[in-house]
Amino acid sequence: MPGFDTLAIHAGQPPDPATGSVVPAIHLATTFAQSAVGEHKGFEYSRTGNPTRAALETCVAALEGAAYGSAFASGLAAEDAVLRTLAAGDHLVVGDNLYGGTHRLLAQVHTQLSVSSAPLSDLAAVEAAWRPTTRLVWVETPSNPHLWIADIAALAGLAHDRGARLVVDNTFATPYLQSPLALGADVVVHSTTKYLGGHSDVVGGFVATNDPDLAARVAALQNSVGAVPGPFDCFLVLRGVKTLAVRMDRHSANARRVADALAGHGAVGSVFYPGLPAHPGHEIAAAQMRGFGGMVSFTLRGGEAAALKVAGSTRLFTLAESLGAVESLIEHPSRMTHASVAGSPLAVDPALLRLSVGLEDADDLLEDLDRALAVVG
Ligand code: P1T
């Protein structure tokens, strides 16, 4: 089996047999000629299947160690497809820290499902939340925005013993740093908008699994609902994935420096980064991840007012939602990405800021944060 970096560059994208092109073509065609009714070269209609999308699906599935992969128009569209495989009345246990849009999808769209949240690092709490109708455990690890860590193998064991499946949102870790399927998870979902795309220029999502029945249902939903990414979007994610490994190494190194600097700053309350030995999930992260990633969160001693001031005072860290790209971003989860969880048990501390640490020179990033923190410190 070729190594990760080799798969990232070559899986699903050999040189084009017709032209020799070393990058996959952007196949804009919506439909494909048939030589006789039902006789074609594998593609009929681009919602059902498209060669550029097929290249992306083969590549990201290979990176996740999955036999099957389906690409979607956004991370939430990918999540929606997985949730649609459940029946009305089915129950899910989700983490008590979760992307706000996922909460909104569950609370406002999939109202036929019932949902409990629990701290997924605590297996007793997961057991306490269990019901006879529980069919799925849904975990982000590291979680958005708190960077809590859950033990994927332990959760998979617990879910499987009770006849349920484990879904891991691997957006923050990426397949370079974490392989949920190898740890026992049944499904991986991604917002490819983030590290896989990596350049803040494409929105996309992905579902990967080794379960043939589930894969067939997800592919059928992809075709029936039609939340598919366009060929140019697929090309952009494929292009991003080629450099995923080198980017994640640098994201992780820069984030580590940022986390260390914040941990020693007087204006900062708590720093959340799984690479810090004091992080409650550090040992599990060290065992199940190959690096700690580029996301760092921290609270301000001065509470929400201080957090808002700092968020508005950085220059290199751009104040914006999203994450996982080459440029550094800062955001205030409780008013921005997680506004939809306000008032729910998933509500985020208003003193919390989230950083997506990019690939700029780390010294410049530290200087920028130091200057911004001086406003409140
Ligand atoms: O934005 P979209 O591609 O639809 O992906 C949704 C999504 C799913 N899972 C996780 C862990 C996510 O972080 C996201 C999107 N998150 C942001 C936009 C954000 O700034 O947190």
PDB file of C-alpha atoms in Angstrom, residues 74 76-90 92 100-115 221 225 227 340:
ATOM      1  CA  SER A  74     -20.795  21.065   1.570  1.00  0.00           C
ATOM      2  CA  LEU A  76     -23.506  19.894   6.001  1.00  0.00           C
ATOM      3  CA  ALA A  77     -24.812  18.196   2.832  1.00  0.00           C
ATOM      4  CA  ALA A  78     -22.542  15.227   3.641  1.00  0.00           C
ATOM      5  CA  GLU A  79     -23.859  15.137   7.220  1.00  0.00           C
ATOM      6  CA  ASP A  80     -27.436  15.398   5.949  1.00  0.00           C
ATOM      7  CA  ALA A  81     -26.929  12.307   3.764  1.00  0.00           C
ATOM      8  CA  VAL A  82     -25.699  10.264   6.738  1.00  0.00           C
ATOM      9  CA  LEU A  83     -28.595  11.467   8.913  1.00  0.00           C
ATOM     10  CA  ARG A  84     -31.111  10.571   6.176  1.00  0.00           C
ATOM     11  CA  THR A  85     -30.071   6.916   6.487  1.00  0.00           C
ATOM     12  CA  LEU A  86     -31.760   6.888   9.928  1.00  0.00           C
ATOM     13  CA  ALA A  87     -35.460   6.202  10.453  1.00  0.00           C
ATOM     14  CA  ALA A  88     -37.968   8.514  12.133  1.00  0.00           C
ATOM     15  CA  GLY A  89     -37.749   8.124  15.907  1.00  0.00           C
ATOM     16  CA  ASP A  90     -34.139   6.920  15.880  1.00  0.00           C
ATOM     17  CA  LEU A  92     -28.428   9.806  18.346  1.00  0.00           C
ATOM     18  CA  GLY A 100     -23.204  25.027  15.381  1.00  0.00           C
ATOM     19  CA  GLY A 101     -24.400  24.158  11.879  1.00  0.00           C
ATOM     20  CA  THR A 102     -24.550  20.460  12.787  1.00  0.00           C
ATOM     21  CA  HIS A 103     -26.682  21.321  15.805  1.00  0.00           C
ATOM     22  CA  ARG A 104     -28.937  23.453  13.572  1.00  0.00           C
ATOM     23  CA  LEU A 105     -29.267  20.611  11.024  1.00  0.00           C
ATOM     24  CA  LEU A 106     -30.374  18.266  13.812  1.00  0.00           C
ATOM     25  CA  ALA A 107     -32.587  20.741  15.672  1.00  0.00           C
ATOM     26  CA  GLN A 108     -34.301  22.426  12.719  1.00  0.00           C
ATOM     27  CA  VAL A 109     -34.205  19.973   9.809  1.00  0.00           C
ATOM     28  CA  HIS A 110     -33.953  16.391  11.115  1.00  0.00           C
ATOM     29  CA  THR A 111     -36.754  16.881  13.599  1.00  0.00           C
ATOM     30  CA  GLN A 112     -37.839  13.266  13.009  1.00  0.00           C
ATOM     31  CA  LEU A 113     -34.774  12.147  14.984  1.00  0.00           C
ATOM     32  CA  SER A 114     -34.246  12.490  18.713  1.00  0.00           C
ATOM     33  CA  VAL A 115     -30.896  13.716  19.966  1.00  0.00           C
ATOM     34  CA  LEU A 221     -28.998   9.839  -1.547  1.00  0.00           C
ATOM     35  CA  VAL A 225     -31.139  14.571  -3.417  1.00  0.00           C
ATOM     36  CA  ALA A 227     -26.315  17.968  -3.241  1.00  0.00           C
ATOM     37  CA  SER A 340     -27.135  28.641  16.647  1.00  0.00           C
TER      38      SER A 340
END
